Short mmCIF file of C-alpha atoms in Angstrom, two decimals:
data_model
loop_
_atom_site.label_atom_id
_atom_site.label_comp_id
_atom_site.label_asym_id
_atom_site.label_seq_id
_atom_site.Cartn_x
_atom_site.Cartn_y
_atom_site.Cartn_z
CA UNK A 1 12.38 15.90 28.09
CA UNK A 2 14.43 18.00 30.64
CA UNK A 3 16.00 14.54 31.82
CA UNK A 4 17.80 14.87 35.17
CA UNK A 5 20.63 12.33 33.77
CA UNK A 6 21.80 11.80 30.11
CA UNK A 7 23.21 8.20 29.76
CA UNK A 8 24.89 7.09 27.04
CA UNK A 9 23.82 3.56 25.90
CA UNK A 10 26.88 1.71 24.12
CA UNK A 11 26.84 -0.96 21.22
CA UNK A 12 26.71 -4.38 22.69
CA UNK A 13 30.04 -6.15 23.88
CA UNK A 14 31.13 -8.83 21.17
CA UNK A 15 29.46 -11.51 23.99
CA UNK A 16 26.43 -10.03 24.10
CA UNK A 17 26.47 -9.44 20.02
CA UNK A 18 26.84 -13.18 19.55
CA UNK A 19 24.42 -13.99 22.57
CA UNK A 20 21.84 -11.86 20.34
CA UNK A 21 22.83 -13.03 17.03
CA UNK A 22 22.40 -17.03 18.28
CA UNK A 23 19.17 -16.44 19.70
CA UNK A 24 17.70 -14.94 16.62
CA UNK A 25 19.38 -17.42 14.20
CA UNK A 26 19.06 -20.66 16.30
CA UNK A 27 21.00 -23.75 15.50
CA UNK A 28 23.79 -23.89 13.23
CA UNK A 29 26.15 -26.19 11.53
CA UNK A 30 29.07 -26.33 13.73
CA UNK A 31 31.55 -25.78 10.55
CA UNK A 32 29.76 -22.13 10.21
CA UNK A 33 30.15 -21.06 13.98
CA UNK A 34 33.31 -18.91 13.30
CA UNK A 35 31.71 -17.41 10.08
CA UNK A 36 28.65 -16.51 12.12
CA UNK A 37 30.55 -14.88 14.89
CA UNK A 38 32.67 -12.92 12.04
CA UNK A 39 29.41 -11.85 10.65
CA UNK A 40 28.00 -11.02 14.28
CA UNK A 41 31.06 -8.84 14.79
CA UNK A 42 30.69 -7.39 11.73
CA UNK A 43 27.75 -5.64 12.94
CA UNK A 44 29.72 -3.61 15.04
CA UNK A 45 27.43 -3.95 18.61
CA UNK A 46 24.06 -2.83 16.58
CA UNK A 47 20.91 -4.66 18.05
CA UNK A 48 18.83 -4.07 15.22
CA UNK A 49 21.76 -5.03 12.89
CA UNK A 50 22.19 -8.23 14.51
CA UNK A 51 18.67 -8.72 14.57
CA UNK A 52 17.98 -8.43 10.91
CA UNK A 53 21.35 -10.10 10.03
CA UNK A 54 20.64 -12.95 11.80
CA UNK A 55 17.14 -13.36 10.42
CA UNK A 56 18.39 -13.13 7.25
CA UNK A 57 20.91 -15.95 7.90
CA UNK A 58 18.09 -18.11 9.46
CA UNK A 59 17.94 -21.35 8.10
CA UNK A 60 21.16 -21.85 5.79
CA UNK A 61 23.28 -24.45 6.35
CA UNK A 62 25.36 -24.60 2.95
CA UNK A 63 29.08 -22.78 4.37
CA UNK A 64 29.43 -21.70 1.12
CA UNK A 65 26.54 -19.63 1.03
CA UNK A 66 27.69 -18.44 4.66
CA UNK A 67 31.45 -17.32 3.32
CA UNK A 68 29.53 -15.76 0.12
CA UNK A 69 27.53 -13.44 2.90
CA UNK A 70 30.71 -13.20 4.99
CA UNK A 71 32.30 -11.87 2.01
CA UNK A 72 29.49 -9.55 0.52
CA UNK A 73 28.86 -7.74 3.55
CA UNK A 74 32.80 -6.84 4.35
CA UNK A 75 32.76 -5.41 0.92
CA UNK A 76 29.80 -3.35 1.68
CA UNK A 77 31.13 -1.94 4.55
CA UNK A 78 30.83 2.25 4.53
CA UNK A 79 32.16 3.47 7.41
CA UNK A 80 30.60 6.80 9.24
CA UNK A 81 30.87 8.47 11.90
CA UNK A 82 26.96 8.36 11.65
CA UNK A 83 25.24 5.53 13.72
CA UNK A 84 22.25 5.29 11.24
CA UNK A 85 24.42 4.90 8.43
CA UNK A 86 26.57 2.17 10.38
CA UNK A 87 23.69 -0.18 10.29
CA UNK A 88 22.43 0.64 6.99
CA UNK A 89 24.78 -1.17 5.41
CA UNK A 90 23.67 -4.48 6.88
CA UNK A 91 20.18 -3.87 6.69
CA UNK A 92 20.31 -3.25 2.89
CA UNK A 93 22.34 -6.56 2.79
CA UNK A 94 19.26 -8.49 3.91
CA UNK A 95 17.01 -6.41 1.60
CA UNK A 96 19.56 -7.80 -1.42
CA UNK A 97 19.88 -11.13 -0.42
CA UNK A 98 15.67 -11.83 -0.01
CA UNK A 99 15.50 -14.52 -2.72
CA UNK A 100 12.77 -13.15 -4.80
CA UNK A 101 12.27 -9.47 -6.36
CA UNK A 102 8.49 -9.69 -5.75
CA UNK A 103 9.45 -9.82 -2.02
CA UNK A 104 12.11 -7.01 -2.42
CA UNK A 105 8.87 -4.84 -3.87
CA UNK A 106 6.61 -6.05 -1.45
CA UNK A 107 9.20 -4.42 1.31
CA UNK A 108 9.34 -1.19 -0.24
CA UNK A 109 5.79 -0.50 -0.79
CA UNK A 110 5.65 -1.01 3.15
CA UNK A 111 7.86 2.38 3.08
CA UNK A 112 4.92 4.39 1.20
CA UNK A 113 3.06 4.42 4.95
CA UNK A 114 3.44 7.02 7.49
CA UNK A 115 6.51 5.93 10.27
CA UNK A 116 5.42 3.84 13.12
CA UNK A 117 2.28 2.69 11.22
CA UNK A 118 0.24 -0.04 11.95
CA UNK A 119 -0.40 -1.29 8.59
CA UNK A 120 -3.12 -3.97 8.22
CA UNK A 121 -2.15 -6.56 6.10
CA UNK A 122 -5.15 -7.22 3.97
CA UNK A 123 -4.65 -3.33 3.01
CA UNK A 124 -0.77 -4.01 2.27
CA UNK A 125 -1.80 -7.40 0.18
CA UNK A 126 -4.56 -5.08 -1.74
CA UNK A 127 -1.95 -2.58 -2.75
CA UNK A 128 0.48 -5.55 -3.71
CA UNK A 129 -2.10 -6.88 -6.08
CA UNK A 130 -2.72 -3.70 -7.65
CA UNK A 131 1.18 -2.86 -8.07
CA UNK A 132 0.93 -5.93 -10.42
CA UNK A 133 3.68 -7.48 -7.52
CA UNK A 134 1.16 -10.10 -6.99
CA UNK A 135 0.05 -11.30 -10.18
CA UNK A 136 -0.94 -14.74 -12.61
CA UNK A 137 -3.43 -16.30 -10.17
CA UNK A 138 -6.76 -17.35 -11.04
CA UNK A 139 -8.72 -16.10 -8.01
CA UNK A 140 -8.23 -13.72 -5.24
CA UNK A 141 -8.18 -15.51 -2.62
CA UNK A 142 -4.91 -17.29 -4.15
CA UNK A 143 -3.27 -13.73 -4.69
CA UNK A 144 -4.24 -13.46 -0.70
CA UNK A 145 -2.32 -16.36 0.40
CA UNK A 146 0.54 -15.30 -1.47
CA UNK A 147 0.61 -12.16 -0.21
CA UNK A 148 0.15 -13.56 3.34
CA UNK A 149 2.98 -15.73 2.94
CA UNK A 150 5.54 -12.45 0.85
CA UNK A 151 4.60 -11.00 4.50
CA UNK A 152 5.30 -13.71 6.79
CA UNK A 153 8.25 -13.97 5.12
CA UNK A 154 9.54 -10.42 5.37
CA UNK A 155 8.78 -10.98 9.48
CA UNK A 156 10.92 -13.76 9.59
CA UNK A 157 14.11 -12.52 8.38
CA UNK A 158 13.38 -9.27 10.52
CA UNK A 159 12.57 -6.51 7.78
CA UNK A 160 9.43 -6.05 9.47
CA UNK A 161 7.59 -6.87 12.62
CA UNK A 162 4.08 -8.01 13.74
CA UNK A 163 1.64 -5.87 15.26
CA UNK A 164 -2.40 -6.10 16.11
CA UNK A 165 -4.73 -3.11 15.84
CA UNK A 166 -7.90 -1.72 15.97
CA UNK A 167 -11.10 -3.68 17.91
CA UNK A 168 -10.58 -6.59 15.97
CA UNK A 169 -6.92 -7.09 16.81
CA UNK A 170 -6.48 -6.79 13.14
CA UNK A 171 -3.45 -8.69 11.93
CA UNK A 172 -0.78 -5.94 10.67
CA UNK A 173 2.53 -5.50 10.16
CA UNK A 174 5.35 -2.63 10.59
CA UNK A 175 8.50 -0.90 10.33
CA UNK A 176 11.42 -0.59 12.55
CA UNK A 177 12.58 3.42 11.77
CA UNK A 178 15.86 2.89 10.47
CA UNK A 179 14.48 0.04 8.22
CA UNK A 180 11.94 2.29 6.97
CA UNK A 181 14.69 5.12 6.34
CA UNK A 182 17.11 2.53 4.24
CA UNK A 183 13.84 1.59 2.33
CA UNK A 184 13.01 5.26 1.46
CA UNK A 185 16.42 5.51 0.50
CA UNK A 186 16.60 2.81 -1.86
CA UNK A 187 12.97 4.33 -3.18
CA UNK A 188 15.33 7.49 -3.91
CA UNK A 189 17.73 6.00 -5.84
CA UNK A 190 17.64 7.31 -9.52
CA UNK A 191 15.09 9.88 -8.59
CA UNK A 192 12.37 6.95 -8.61
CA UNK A 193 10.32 7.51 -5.41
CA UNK A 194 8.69 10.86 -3.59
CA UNK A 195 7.99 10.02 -0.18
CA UNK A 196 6.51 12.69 1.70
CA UNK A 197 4.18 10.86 4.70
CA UNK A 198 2.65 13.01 7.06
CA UNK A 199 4.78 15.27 7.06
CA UNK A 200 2.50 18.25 7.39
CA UNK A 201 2.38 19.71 4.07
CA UNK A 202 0.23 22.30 2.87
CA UNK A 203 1.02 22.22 -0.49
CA UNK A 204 2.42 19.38 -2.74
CA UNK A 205 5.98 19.63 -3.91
CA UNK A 206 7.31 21.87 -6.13
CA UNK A 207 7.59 21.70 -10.15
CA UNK A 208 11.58 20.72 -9.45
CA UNK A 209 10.61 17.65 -7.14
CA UNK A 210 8.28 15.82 -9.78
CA UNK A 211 11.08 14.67 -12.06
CA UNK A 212 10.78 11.74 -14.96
CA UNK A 213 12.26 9.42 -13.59
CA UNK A 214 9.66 9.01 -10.31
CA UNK A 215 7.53 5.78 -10.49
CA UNK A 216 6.40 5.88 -6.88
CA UNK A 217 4.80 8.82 -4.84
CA UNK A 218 3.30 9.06 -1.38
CA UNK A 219 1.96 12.46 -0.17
CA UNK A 220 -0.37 10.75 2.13
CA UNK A 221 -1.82 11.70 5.59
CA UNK A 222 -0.69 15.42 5.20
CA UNK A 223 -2.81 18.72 5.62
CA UNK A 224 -2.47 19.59 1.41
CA UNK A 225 -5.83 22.13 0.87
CA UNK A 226 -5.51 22.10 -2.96
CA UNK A 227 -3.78 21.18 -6.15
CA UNK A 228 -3.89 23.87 -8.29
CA UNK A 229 -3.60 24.18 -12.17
CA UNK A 230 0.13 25.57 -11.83
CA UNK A 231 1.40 21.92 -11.16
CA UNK A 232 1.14 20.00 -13.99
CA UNK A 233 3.88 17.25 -13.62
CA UNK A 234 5.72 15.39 -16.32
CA UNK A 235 5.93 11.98 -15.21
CA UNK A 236 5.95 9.02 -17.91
CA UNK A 237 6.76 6.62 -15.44
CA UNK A 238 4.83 7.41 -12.53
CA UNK A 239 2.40 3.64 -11.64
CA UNK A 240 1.56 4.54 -8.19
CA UNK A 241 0.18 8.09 -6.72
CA UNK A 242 -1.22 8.00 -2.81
CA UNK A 243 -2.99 10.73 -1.90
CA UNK A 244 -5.15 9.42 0.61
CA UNK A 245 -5.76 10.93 4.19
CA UNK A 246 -5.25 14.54 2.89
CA UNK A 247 -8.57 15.35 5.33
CA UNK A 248 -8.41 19.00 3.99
CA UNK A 249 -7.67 18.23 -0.21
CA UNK A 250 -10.70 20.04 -1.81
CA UNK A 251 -9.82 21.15 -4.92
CA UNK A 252 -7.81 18.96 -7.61
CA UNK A 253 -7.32 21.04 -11.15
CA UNK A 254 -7.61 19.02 -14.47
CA UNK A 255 -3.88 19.94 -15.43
CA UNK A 256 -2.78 17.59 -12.67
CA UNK A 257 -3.01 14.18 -14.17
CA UNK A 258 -2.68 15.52 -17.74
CA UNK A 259 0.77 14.26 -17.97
CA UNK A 260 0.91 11.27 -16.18
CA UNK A 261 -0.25 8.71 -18.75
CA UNK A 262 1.43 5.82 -17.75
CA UNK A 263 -0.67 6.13 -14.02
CA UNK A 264 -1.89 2.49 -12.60
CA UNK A 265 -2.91 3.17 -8.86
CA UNK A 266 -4.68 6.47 -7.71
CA UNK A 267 -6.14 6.88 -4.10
CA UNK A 268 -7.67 10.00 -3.36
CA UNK A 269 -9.50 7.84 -0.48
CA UNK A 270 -10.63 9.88 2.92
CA UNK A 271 -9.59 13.45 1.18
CA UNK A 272 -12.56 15.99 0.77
CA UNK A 273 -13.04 16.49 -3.00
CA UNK A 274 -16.31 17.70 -4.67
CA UNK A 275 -15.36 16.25 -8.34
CA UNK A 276 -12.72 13.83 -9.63
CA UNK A 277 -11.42 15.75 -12.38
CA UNK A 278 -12.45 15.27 -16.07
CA UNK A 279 -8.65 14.67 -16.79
CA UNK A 280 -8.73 11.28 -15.08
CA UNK A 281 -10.71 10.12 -17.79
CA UNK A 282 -7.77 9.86 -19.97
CA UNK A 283 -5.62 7.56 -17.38
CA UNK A 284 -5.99 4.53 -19.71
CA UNK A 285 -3.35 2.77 -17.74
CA UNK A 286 -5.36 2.77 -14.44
CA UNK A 287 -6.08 -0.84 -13.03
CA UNK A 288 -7.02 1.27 -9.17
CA UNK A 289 -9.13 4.16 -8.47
CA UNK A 290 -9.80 4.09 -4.62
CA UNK A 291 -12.07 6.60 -3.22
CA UNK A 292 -13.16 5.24 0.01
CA UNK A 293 -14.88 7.69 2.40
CA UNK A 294 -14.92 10.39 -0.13
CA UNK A 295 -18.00 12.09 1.95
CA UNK A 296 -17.83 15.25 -0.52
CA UNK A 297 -17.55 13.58 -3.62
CA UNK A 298 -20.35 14.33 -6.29
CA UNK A 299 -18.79 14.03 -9.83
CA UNK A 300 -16.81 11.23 -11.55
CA UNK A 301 -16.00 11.98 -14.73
CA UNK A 302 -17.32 8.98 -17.67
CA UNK A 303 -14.93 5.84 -16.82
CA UNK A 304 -15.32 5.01 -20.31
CA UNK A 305 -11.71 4.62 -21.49
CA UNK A 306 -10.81 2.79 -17.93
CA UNK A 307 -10.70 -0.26 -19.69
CA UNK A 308 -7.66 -1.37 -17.86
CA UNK A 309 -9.43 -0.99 -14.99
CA UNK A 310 -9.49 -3.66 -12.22
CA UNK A 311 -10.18 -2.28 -8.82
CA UNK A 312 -12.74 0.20 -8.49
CA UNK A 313 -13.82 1.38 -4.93
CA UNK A 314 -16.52 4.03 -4.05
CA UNK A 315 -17.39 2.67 -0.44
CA UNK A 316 -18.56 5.29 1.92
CA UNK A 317 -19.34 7.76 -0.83
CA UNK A 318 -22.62 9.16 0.20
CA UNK A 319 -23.12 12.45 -2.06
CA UNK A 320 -22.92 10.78 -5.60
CA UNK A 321 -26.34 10.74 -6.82
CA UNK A 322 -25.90 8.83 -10.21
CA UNK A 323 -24.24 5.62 -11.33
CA UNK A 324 -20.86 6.92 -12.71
CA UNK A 325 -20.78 6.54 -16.77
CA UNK A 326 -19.17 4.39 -18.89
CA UNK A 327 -19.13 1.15 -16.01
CA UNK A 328 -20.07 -1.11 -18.69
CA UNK A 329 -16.83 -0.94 -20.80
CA UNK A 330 -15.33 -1.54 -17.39
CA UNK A 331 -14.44 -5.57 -19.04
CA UNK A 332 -11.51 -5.86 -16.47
CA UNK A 333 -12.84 -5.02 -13.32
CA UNK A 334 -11.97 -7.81 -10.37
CA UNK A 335 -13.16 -5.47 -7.21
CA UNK A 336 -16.53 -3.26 -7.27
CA UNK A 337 -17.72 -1.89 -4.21
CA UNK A 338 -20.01 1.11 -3.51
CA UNK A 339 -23.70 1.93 -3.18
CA UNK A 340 -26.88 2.02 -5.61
CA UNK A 341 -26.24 6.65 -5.35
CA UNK A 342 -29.83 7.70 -5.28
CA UNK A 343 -30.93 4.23 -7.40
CA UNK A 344 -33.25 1.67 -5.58
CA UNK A 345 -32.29 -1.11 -8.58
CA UNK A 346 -28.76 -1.94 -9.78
CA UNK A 347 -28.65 -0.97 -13.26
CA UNK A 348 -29.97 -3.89 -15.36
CA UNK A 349 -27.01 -5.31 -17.96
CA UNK A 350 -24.94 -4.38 -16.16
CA UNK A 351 -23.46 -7.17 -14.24
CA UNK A 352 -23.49 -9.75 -17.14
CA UNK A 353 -20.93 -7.26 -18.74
CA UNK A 354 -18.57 -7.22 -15.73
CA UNK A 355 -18.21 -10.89 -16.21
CA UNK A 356 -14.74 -10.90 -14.83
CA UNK A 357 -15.79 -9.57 -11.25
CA UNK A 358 -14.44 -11.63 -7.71
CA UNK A 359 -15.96 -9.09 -5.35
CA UNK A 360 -18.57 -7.52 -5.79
CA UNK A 361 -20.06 -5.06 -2.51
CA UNK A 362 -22.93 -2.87 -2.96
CA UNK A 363 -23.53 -1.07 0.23
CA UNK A 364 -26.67 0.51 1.59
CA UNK A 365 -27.26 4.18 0.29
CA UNK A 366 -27.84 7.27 2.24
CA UNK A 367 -29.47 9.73 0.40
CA UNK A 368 -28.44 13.75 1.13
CA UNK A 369 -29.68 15.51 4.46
CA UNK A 370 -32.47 17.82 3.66
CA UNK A 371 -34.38 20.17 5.78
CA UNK A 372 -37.12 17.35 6.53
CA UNK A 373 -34.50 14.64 6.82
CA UNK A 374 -31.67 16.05 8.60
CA UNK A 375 -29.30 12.65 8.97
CA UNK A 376 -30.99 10.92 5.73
CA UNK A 377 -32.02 7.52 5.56
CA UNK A 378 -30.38 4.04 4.76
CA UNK A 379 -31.64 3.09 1.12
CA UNK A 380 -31.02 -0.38 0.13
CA UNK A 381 -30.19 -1.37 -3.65
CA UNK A 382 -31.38 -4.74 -5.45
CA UNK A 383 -30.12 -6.83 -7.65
CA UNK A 384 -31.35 -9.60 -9.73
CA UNK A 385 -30.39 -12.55 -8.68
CA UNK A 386 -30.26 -14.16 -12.13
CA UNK A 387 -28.14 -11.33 -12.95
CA UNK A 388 -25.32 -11.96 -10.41
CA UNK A 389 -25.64 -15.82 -11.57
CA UNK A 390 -23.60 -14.50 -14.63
CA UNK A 391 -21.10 -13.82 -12.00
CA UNK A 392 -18.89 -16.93 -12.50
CA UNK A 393 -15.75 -15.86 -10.91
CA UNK A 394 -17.49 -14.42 -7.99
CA UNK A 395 -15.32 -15.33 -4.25
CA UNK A 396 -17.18 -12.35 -2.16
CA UNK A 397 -20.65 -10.84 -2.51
CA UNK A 398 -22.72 -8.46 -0.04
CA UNK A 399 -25.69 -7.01 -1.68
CA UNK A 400 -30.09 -7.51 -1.43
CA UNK A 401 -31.20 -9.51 -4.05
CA UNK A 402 -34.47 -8.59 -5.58
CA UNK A 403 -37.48 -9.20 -3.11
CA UNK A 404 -35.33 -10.59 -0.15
CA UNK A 405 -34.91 -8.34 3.08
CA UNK A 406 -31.79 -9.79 4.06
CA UNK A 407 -28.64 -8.79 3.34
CA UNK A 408 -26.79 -11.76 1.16
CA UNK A 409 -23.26 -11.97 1.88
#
């Protein structure tokens, strides 16, 4: 930055640590002051260890659950001459002593996004639900709340912070850098996470990278052109695959999900693809195929064997110009949204045999440009109303119903 002055900025004086630490935690117990200011110094003048210590600390008044922390953390100590690895140690402290594992996973999925991401939360609940993290409610909106409150409870004890984006001052949530890094780095552990997030990549990984123990992997918002039919990787436990936001992914060979039987969540969304490959077919552990704003996308393979399929999302998809095969065995599905591709009537049957369905959005349809039509036109789809009736778990529906103008929503 060709800075005229380099100043070095020091770790906080053990007043100003405590100062810090007392105005994140708030009132104590005056038996636990001198464990609290142990812990405080503990974090050796770090703000953001402080921070996130004290916010874990927040709210317990029991001193023996204060000496048990005391304790825990001087036994984690690793000294480094690294700063980032000075704080680590406290900030993976919290991430052990959140009271529930569902909240533990809920943190690390939060790592899968690109650094100093604005992630809205109904996005981050979505993925929870589909991870199975969220799971054993009877509607959606219940898994919502839950999710909300996972969240709100993550921001309180400092593992992640609140944010507001886009025109709507969409609620959303994200990740200090070093919190981010510890959570990639407990993803690593045992070889069980790939995180690669924009990170420029051409090309995905190498053969070497894709080993059998990885259940998570993010490649998304990168530059990757193609997948070719070299990389075939052998993955039984790989649940969760992000590809999404590869602007320039074209080209997906069949080889590629071969192996990877055990799949639950795909998203391909925003990438360019012409076809989903045949192979995904055979994924007959899939509960999530997301392909949102798949503009190139003509082909789906039958869905058929999807059975286990919950979430299925084809909004924005404006080239498909068939209903994809097989939807009726689709006894599972919770989510359906897309458009009517090319059909003015929603297939009749249909709907009775997705009985299980809370959301159900069928947009408007745009058919192809041609040489008369250069932008296309909006084509709206119908349904029967009796049809949707069968519906009985239905919380959220946007469609026409048959001889009504209006959209119904």
């Amino acid at each position: 930055m060709a800075c005229q002055k380099t100043i070095k900025v020091e770790p906080l004086s053990v007043e100003e640590a405590w100062a810090l630490f007392m105005k994140v935690l708030g009132c104590i117990p005056p038996e636990v002051e001198e464990i609290a200011k142990s812990m405080a110094r503990e974090c050796a003048g770090l703000p953001l260890g402080i921070k996130t210590m004290a916010g874990t600390m927040r709210g317990v008044d029991d001193i023996c659950e204060w000496r048990n922390a005391l304790e825990e953390l001087k036994q984690s100590r690793v000294w480094q001459e690294d700063m980032d690895e000075k704080v680590f140690h406290i900030l993976r402290f919290s991430f052990m002593h959140l009271k529930e594992s569902e909240l533990q996973q809920c943190f690390l999925c939060c790592a899968l996004f690109p650094e100093d991401f604005k992630i809205r939360r109904e996005d981050l609940i979505a993925y929870f639900i589909d991870e199975g993290v969220i799971k054993g409610l009877e509607s959606r909106e219940a898994e919502f709340n839950k999710g909300h409150s996972m969240l709100n409870k993550l921001e309180r004890v400092c593992l992640l912070e609140s944010a507001k984006e886009g025109y709507y001052n969409d609620r959303c949530v994200k990740m200090h850098d070093l919190i981010r890094d510890m959570a990639i780095q407990i993803l690593q552990e045992n070889s069980q996470g790939m995180v690669k997030v924009g990170a420029w990549l051409r090309e995905v990984p190498g053969a070497e990278e894709w080993t059998e123990n990885l259940t998570r992997v993010s490649l998304m918002h990168n530059q990757i052109e193609e997948i070719p039919s070299t990389h075939s990787p052998r993955c039984p436990s790989l649940s969760t695959l992000l590809l999404c936001d590869n602007s320039r992914l074209q080209f997906i060979a069949d080889l590629f999900f071969e192996q990877l039987h055990e799949l639950k969540v795909l998203d391909l969304s925003r990438t360019n693809i012409t076809k989903l490959p045949d192979s995904v077919s055979e994924l007959v552990s899939l509960t999530t195929l997301l392909l949102i704003g798949c503009k190139m996308l003509r082909h789906l393979p039958s869905l058929e064997k999807l059975t286990a399929l919950k979430r299925l999302d084809l909004s924005g998809i404006r080239r498909l110009e068939k209903m994809p095969q097989g939807m009726e065995y689709l006894h599972n599905l919770r989510y359906l949204r897309m458009n009517g591709c090319g059909e003015r009537e929603f297939p009749r049957g249909l709907l009775p045999k997705l009985s299980h369905l809370q959301v159900f959005v069928l947009e408007e349809w745009i058919p192809p440009a041609t040489k008369d039509n250069r932008k296309g036109q909006y084509a709206p789809i119908t349904v029967k109303g009796k049809e949707v009736g069968c519906l009985r778990k239905l919380e959220s529906l946007e469609c026409y119903f048959e001889g009504y103008s209006e959209t119904t929503g």
